[in-house]
Coordinates of C-alpha atoms (C1' of nucleotides) in Angstrom, one line a residue:
Chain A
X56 CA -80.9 32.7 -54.4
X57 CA -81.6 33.5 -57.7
X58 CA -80.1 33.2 -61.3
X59 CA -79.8 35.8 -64.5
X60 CA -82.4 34.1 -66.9
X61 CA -81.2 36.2 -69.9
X62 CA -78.1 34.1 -70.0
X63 CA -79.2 30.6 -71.4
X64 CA -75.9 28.8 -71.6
X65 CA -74.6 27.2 -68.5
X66 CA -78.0 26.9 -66.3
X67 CA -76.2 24.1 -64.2
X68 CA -73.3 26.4 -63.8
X69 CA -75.5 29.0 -62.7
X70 CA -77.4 27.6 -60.3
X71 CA -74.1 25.6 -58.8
X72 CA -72.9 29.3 -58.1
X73 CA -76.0 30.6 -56.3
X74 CA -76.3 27.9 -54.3
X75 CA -72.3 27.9 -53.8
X76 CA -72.5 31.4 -52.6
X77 CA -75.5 31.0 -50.4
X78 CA -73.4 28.5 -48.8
X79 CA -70.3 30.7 -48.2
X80 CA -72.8 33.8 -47.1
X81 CA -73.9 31.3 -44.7
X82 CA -77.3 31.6 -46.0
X83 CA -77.4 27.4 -45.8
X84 CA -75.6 26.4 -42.7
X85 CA -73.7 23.1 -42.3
X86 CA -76.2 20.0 -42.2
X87 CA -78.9 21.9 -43.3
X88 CA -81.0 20.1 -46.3
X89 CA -81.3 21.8 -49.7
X90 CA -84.4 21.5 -51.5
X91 CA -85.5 18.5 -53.1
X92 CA -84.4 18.4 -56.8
X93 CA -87.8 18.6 -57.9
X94 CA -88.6 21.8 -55.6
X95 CA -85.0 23.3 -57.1
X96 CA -85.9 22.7 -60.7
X97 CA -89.7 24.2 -59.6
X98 CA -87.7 27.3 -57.9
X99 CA -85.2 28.0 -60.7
X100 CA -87.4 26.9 -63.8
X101 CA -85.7 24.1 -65.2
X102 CA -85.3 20.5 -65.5
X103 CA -84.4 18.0 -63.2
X104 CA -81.1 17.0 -64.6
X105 CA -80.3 20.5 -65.0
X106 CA -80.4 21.1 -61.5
X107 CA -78.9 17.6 -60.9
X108 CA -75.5 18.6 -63.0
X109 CA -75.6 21.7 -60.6
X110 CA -75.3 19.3 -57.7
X111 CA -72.4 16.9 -58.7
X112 CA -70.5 20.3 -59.4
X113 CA -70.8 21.0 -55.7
X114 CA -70.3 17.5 -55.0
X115 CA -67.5 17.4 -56.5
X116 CA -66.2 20.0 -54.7
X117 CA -67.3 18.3 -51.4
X118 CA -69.8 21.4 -50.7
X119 CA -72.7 18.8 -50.2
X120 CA -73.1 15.5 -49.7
X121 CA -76.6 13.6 -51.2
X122 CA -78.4 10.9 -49.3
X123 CA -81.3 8.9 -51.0
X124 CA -84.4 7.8 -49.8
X125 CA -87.5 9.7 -47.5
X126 CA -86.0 12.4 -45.7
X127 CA -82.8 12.4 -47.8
X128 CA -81.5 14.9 -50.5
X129 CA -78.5 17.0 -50.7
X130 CA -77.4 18.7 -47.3
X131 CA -74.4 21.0 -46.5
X132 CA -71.1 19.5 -45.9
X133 CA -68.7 20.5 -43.2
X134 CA -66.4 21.1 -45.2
X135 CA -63.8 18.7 -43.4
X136 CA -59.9 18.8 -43.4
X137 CA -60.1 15.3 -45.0
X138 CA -62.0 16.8 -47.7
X139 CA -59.7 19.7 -48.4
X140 CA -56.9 17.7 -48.1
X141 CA -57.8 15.7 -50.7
X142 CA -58.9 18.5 -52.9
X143 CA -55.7 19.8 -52.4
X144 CA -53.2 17.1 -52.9
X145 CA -55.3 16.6 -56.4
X146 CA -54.7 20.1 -57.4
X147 CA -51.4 20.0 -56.5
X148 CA -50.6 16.8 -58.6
X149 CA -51.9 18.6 -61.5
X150 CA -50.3 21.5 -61.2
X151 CA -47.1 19.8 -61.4
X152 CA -47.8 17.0 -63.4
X153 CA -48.9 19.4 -65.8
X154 CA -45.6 21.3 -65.8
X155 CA -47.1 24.3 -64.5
X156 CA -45.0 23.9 -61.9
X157 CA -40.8 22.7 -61.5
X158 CA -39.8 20.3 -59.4
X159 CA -37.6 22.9 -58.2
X160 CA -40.0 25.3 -57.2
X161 CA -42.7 22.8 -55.8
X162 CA -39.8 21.9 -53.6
X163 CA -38.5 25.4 -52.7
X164 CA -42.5 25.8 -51.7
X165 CA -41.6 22.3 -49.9
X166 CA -38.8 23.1 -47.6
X167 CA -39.6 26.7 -47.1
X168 CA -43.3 25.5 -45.3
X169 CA -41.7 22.7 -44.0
X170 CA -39.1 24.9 -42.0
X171 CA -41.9 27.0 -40.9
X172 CA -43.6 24.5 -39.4
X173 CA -40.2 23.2 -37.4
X174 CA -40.0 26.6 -35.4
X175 CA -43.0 25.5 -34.1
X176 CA -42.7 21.8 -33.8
X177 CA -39.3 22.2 -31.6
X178 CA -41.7 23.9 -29.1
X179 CA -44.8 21.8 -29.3
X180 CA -43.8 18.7 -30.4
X181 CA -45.5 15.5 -28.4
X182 CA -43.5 12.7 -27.3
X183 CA -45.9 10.4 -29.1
X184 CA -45.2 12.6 -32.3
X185 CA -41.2 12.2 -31.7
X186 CA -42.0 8.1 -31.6
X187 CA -43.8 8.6 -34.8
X188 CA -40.6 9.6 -36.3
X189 CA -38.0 7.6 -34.9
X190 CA -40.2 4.5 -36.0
X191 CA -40.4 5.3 -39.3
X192 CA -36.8 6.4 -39.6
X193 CA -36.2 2.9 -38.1
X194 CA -38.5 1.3 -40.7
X195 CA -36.2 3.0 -43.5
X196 CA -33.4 1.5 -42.4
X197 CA -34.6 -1.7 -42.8
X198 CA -32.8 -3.8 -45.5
X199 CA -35.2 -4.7 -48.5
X200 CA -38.5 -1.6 -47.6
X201 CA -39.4 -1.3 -51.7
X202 CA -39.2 2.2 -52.6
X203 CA -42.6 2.9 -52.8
X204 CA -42.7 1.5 -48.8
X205 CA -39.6 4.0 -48.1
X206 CA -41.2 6.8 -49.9
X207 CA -44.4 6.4 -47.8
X208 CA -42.5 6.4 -44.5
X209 CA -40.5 9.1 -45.9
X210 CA -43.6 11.2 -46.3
X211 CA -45.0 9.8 -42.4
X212 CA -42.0 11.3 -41.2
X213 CA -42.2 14.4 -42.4
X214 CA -46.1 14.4 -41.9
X215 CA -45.3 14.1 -37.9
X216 CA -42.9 17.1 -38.1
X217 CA -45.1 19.0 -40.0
X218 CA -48.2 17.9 -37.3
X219 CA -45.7 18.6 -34.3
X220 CA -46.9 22.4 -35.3
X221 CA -49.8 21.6 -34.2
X222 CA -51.4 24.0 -37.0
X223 CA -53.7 21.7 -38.9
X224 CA -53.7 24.7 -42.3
X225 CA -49.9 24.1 -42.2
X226 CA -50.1 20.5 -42.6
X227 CA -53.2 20.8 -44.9
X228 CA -50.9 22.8 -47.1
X229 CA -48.1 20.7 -46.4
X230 CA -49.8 17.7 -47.5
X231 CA -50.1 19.2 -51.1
X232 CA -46.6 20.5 -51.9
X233 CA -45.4 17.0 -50.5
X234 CA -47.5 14.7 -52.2
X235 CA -46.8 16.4 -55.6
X236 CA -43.7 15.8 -55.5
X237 CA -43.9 12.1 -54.8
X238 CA -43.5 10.6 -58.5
X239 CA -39.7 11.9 -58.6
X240 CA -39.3 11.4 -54.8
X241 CA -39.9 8.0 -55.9
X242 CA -37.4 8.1 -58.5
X243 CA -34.6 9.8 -55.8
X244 CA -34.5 7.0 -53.0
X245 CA -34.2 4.3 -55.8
X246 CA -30.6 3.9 -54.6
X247 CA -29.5 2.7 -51.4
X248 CA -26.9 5.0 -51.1
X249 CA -29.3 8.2 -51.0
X250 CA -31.5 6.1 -48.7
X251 CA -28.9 5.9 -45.9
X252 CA -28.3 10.0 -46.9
X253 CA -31.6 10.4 -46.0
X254 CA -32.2 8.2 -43.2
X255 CA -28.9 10.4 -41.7
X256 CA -30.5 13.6 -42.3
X257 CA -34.2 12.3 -40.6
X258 CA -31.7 10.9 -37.1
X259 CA -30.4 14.4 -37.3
X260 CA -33.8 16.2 -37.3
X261 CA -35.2 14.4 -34.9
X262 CA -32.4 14.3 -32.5
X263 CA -32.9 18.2 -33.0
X264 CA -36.4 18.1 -32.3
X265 CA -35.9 16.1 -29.0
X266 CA -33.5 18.7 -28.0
X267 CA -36.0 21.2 -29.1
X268 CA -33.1 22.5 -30.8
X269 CA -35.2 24.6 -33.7
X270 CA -32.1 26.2 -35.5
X271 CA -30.6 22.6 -35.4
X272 CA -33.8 21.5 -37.1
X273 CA -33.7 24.6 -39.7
X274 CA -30.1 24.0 -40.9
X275 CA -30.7 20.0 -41.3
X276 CA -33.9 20.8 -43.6
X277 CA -31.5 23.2 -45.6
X278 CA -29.0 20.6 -46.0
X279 CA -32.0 18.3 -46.9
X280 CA -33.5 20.4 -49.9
X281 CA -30.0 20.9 -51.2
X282 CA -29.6 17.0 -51.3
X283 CA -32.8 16.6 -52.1
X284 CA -32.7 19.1 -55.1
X285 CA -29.2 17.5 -56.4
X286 CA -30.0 14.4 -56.5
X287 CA -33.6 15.4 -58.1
X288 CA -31.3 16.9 -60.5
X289 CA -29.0 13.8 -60.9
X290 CA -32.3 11.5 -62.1
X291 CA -33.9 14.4 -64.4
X292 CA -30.0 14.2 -66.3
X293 CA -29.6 10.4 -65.8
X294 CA -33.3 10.5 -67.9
X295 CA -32.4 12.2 -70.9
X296 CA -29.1 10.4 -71.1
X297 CA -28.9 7.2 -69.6
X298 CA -25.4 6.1 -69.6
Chain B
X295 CA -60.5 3.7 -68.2
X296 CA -63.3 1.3 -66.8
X297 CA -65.5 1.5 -63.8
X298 CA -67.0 -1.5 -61.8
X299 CA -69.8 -2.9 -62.6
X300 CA -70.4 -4.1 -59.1
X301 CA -71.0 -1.1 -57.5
X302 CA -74.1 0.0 -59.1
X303 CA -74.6 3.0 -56.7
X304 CA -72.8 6.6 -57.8
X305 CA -72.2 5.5 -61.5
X306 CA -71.3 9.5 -62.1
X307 CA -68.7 9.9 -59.5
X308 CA -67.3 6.5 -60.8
X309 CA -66.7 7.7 -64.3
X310 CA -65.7 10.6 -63.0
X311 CA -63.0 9.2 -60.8
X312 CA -61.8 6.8 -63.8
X313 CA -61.6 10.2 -66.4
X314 CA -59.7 11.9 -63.6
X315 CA -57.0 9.5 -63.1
X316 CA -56.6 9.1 -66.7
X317 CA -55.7 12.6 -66.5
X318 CA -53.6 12.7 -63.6
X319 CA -51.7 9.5 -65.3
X320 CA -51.2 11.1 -68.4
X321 CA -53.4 8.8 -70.3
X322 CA -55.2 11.9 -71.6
X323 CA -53.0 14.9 -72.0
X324 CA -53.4 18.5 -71.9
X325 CA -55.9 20.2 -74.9
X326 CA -56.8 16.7 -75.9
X327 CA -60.2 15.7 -76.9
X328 CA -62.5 13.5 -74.6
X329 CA -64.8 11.0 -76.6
X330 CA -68.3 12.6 -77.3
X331 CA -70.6 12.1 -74.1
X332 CA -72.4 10.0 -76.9
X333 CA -69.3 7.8 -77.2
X334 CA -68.7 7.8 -73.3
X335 CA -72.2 6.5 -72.5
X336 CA -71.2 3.6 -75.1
X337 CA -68.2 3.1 -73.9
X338 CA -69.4 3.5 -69.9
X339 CA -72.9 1.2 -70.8
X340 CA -74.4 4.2 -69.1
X341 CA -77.0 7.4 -70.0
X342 CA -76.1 10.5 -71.2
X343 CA -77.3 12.4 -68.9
X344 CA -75.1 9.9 -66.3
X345 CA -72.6 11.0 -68.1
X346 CA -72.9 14.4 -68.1
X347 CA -73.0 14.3 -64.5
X348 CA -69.8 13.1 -64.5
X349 CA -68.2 16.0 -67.0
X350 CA -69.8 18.7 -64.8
X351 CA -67.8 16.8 -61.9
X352 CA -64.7 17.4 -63.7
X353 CA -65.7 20.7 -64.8
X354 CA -66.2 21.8 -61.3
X355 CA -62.7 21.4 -60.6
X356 CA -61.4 22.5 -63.4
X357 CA -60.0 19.8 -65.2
X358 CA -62.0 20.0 -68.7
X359 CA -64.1 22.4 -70.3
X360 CA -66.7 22.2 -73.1
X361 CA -67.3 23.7 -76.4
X362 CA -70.5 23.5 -78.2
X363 CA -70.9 22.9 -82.1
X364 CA -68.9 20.6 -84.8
X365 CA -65.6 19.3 -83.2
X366 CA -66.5 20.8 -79.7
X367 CA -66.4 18.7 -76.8
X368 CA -65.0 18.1 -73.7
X369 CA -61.3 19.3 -73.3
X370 CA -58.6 18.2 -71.2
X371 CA -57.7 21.6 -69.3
X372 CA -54.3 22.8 -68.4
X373 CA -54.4 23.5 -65.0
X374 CA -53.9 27.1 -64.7
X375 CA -52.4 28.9 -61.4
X376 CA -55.9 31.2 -61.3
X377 CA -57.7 28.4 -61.3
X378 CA -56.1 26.6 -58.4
X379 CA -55.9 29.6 -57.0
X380 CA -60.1 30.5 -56.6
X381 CA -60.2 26.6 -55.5
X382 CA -57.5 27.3 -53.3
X383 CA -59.9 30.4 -51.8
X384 CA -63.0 28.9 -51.7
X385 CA -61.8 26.1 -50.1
X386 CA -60.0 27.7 -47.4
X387 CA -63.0 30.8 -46.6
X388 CA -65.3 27.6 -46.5
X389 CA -63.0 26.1 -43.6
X390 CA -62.7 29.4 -41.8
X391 CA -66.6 30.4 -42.1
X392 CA -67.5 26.6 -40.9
X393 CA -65.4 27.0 -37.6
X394 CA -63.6 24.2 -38.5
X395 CA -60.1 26.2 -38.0
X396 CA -60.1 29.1 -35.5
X397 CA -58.9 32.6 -36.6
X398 CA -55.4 31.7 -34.6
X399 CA -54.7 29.2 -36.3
X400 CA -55.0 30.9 -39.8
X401 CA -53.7 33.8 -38.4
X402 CA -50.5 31.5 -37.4
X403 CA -50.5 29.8 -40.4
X404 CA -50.6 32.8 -42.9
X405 CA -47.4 34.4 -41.3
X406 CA -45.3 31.2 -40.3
X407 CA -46.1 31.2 -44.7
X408 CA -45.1 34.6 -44.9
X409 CA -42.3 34.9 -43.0
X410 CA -41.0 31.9 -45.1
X411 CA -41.6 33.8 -48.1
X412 CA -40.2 36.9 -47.1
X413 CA -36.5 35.3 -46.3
X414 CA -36.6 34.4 -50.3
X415 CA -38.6 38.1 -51.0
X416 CA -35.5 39.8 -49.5
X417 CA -32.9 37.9 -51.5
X418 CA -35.2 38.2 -54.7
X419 CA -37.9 41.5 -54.9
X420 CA -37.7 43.2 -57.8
X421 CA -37.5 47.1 -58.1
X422 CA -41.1 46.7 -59.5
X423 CA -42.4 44.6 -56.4
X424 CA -40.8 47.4 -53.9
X425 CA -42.7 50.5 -56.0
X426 CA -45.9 47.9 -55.6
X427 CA -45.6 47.8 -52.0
X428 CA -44.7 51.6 -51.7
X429 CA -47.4 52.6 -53.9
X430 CA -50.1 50.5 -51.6
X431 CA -48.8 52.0 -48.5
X432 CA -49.1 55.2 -49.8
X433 CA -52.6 54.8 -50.3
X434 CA -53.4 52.6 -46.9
X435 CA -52.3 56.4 -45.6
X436 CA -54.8 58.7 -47.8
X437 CA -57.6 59.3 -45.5
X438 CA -61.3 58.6 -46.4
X439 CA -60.5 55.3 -47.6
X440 CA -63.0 52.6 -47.2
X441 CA -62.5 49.9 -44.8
X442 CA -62.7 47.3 -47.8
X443 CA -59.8 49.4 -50.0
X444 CA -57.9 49.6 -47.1
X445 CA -58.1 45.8 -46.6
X446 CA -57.9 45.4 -50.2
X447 CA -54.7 47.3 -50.3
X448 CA -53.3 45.3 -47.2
X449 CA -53.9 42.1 -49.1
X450 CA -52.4 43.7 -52.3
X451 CA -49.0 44.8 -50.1
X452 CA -48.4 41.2 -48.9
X453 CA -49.2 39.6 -52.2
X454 CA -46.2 41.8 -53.5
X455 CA -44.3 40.6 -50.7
X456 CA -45.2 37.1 -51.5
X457 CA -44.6 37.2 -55.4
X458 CA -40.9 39.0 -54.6
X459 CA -40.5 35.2 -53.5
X460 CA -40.6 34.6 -57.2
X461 CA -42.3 31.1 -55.9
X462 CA -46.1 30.8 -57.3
X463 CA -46.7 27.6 -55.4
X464 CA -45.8 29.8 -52.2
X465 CA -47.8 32.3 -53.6
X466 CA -51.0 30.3 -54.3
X467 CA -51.0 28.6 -50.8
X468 CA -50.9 32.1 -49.0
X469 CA -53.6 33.5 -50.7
X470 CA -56.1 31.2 -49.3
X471 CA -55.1 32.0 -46.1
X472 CA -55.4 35.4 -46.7
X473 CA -58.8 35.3 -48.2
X474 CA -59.9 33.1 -45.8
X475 CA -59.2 35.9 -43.3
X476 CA -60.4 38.7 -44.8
X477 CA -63.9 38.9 -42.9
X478 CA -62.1 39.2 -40.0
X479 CA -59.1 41.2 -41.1
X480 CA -62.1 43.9 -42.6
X481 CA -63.1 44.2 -39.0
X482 CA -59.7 44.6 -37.7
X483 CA -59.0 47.7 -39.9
X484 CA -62.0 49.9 -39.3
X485 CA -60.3 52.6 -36.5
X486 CA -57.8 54.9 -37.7
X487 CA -56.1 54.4 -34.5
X488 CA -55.2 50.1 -35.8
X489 CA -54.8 52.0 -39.7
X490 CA -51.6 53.8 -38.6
X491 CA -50.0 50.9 -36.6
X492 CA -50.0 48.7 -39.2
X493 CA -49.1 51.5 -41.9
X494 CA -45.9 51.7 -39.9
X495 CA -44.9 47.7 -39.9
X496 CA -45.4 48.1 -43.4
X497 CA -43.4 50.8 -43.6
X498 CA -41.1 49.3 -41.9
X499 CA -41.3 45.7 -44.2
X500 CA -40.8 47.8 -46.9
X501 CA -37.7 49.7 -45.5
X502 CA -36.2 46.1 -44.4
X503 CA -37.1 44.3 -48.1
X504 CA -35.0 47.6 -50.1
X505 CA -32.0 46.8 -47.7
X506 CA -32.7 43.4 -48.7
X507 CA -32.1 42.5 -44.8
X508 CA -34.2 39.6 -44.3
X509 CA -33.7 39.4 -40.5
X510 CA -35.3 42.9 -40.2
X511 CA -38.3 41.7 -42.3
X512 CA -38.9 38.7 -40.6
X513 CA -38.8 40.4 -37.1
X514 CA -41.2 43.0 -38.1
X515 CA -43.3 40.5 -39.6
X516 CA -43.7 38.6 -36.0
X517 CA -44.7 41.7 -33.9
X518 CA -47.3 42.4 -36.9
X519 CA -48.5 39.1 -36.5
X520 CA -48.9 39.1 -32.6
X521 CA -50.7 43.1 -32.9
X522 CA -52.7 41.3 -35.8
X523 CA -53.7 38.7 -33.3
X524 CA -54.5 41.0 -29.9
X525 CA -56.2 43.3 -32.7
X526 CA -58.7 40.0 -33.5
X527 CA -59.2 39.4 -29.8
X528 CA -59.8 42.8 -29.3
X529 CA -62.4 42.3 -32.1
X530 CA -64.4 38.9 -31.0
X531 CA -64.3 40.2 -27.5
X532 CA -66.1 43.8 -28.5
X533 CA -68.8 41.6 -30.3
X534 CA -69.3 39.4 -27.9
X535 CA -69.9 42.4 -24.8
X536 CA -70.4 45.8 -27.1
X537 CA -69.7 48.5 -24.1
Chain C
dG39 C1' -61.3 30.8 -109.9
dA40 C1' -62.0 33.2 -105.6
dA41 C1' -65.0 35.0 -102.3
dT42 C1' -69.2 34.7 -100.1
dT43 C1' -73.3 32.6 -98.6
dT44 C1' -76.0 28.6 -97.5
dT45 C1' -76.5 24.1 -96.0
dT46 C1' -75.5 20.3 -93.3
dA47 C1' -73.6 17.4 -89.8
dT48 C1' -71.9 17.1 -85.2
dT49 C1' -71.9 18.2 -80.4
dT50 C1' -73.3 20.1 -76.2
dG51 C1' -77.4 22.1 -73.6
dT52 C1' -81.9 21.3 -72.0
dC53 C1' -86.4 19.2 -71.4
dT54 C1' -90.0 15.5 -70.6
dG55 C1' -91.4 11.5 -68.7
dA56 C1' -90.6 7.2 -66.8
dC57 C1' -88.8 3.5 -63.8
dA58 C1' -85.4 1.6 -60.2
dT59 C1' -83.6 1.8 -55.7
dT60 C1' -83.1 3.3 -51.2
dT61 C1' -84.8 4.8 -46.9
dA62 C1' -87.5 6.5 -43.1
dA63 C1' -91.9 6.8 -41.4
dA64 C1' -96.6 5.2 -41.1
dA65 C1' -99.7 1.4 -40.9
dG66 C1' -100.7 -3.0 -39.7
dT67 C1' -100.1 -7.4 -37.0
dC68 C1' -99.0 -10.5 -33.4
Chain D
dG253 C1' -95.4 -2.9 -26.9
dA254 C1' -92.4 -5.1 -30.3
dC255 C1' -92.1 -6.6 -34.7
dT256 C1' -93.3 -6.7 -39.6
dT257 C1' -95.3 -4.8 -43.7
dT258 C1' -96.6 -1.1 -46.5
dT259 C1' -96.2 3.3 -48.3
dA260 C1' -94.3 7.6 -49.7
dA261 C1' -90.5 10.5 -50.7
dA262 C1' -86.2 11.2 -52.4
dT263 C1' -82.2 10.3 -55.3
dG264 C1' -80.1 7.4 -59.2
dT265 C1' -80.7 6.0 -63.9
dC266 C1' -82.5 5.6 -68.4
dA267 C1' -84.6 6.7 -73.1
dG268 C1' -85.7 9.8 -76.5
dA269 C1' -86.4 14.2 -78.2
dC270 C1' -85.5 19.1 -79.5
dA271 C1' -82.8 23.6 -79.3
dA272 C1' -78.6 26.0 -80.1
dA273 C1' -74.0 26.6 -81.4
dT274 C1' -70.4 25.8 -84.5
dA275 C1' -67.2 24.2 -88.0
dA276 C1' -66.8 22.1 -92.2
dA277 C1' -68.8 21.1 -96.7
dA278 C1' -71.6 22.5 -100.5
dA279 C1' -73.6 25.8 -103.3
dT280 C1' -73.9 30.3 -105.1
dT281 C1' -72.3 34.6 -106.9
dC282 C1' -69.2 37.8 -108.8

DNA sequence: GAATTTTTATTTGTCTGACATTTAAAAGTC
DNA sequence: GACTTTTAAATGTCAGACAAATAAAAATTC
């Protein structure tokens, strides 16, 4: 683990990658402790802080995890799938927020995932997982859910479909393309009248998921990102020219 | 953007955090100029070098960079698809190489992703993408080639498979599952005999994608994905019992 | 007056040294 | 032996300083 001492900009960038790759290599196994940041700055010759703004890099990308007092430091995070989910759902949000990305295609992305998961989730689907969803679709219909609380169970639904895979990567990935979108999935299910739209369109997948019906499921999410997409459509042109 | 005073543990992840969601929330836009880290630690009642902490924070995923001299700074960075993308990768290699998802279930994953990207691919490939796909298959079949070309090629075939999609959200959630695999895939690929099979389902893939006939595509793709999988068994079981 | 060079001010990058706080282990006490 | 106190080690934070880069302003030269 060593760094290129002709370069003298970026030491804490530096030493965050050597450290970051000895981690990968699996030089520094999960749980183990790093150096203390006094033996680090000793072992790559420089200061404390330096070395310190080397660490909140990786902390920041939940690579380690610091603990104070005797026997603590900075140890090597199992990198969990709360962690990356996290990490995920914030680059996501970016990404779009940013306008790197349309609505339309972060959706596309959506729905195309999201019917890859239901294949599988008409075969392995729980009962308990099939509850999930009739509840919330249940709580949706109830008369005065704010739209933030239907938006929520709107993204629980789909959350137990997507986990009826079974695949915890799918719903990792899920979890970004969905919560991106959330801002103008807010804006869609501002009217009642797209509510009830919706609330038909979750009855129908889960019907189809209790018949383990999967092209039943696959048509239903089609019809659902061409709704969805309209009516994404409808608010973007009801923006710019509010009648 | 304020942080609470309360908590006086973690002051660096705290400014981070409140810099991050001015961000996300649009408060500070894309290219724009954060305060000096002299104004910051007035403005934070905290040390510079607490303050740096937090910019590295930021830095390390992405979301500023700094200049050095008269009117440099922290800047506010657009979120670009390469960076998201080497996030993206490390994150999802750090979940494979930590055990905390099994080679099935990435191996799942990445085609259930595929095969929702190849439906689009079929509709939407370019001339260009097909002469990318033929041109790597071409040289997955020149012999002498290095396990890691080879692999490197593979990877290159599918990425053109993916970006026919025309969907870079799609396209930057597969290739963390790709990369995530390659250790393994690198294994799977070292006899010829495993070489020519899956020269042939790319053959075939690319056949299927020219005709634009998406069901062909997507039926290949499955029986690549099951050999893919008895390849990897194949593989663990070897290096478990080495006859 | 225009082009070039020099100076200057600003900002990040790094260092030194110090103190505060937390925490586990060691030492002491009953 | 169980409990309390002390101690040492580690991170968290601070203050002040200098180095290096850089752009703008000032001075110089033609």
């Amino acid at each position: 683990m060593k760094i290129d001492p002709k370069k003298p900009a970026d030491l804490s960038a530096q030493i965050a990658q050597a450290i970051r790759d000895a981690i990968i290599s699996g030089e520094l196994i999960v749980d183990e402790r790093l150096p203390s940041e006094a033996e680090l700055s000793e072992q790559f010759k420089v200061s404390r802080p330096t070395v310190r703004e080397a660490l909140k890099r990786l902390a920041a990308q939940s690579l380690i995890r610091t603990q104070r007092g005797a026997s603590g430091g900075a140890f090597v995070n199992r990198l969990s799938f709360e962690g990356a989910y996290s990490q995920q759902i914030t680059t996501s949000t970016l990404l779009l927020s940013m306008n790197a990305v349309s609505f339309d295609t972060a959706c596309e992305a959506r729905f195309a995932l999201e019917r890859a998961c239901a294949a599988l989730s008409a075969q392995r689907r729980t009962a308990d997982q099939l509850a999930t969803m009739r509840a919330e679709v249940h709580r949706q219909s109830q008369p005065g859910l704010t739209d933030e609380a239907f938006c929520a169970s709107d993204v629980a639904f789909h959350r137990a479909l997507v986990d009826g895979a079974g695949n915890p990567v799918l719903s990792y990935q899920l979890a970004g393309a969905v919560e991106a979108m959330q801002p103008l999935m807010n804006m869609i299910t501002f009217t009642a009248r797209s509510r009830e739209a919706i609330i038909a369109f979750h009855n129908q997948i889960a019907n189809a998921l209790e018949d383990r019906d999967s092209t039943k499921v696959d048509t239903t999410l089609v019809e659902l990102e061409s709704y969805t997409r309209q009516l994404a459509q409808d608010v973007a042109q009801q923006r710019r020219n509010p009648a």
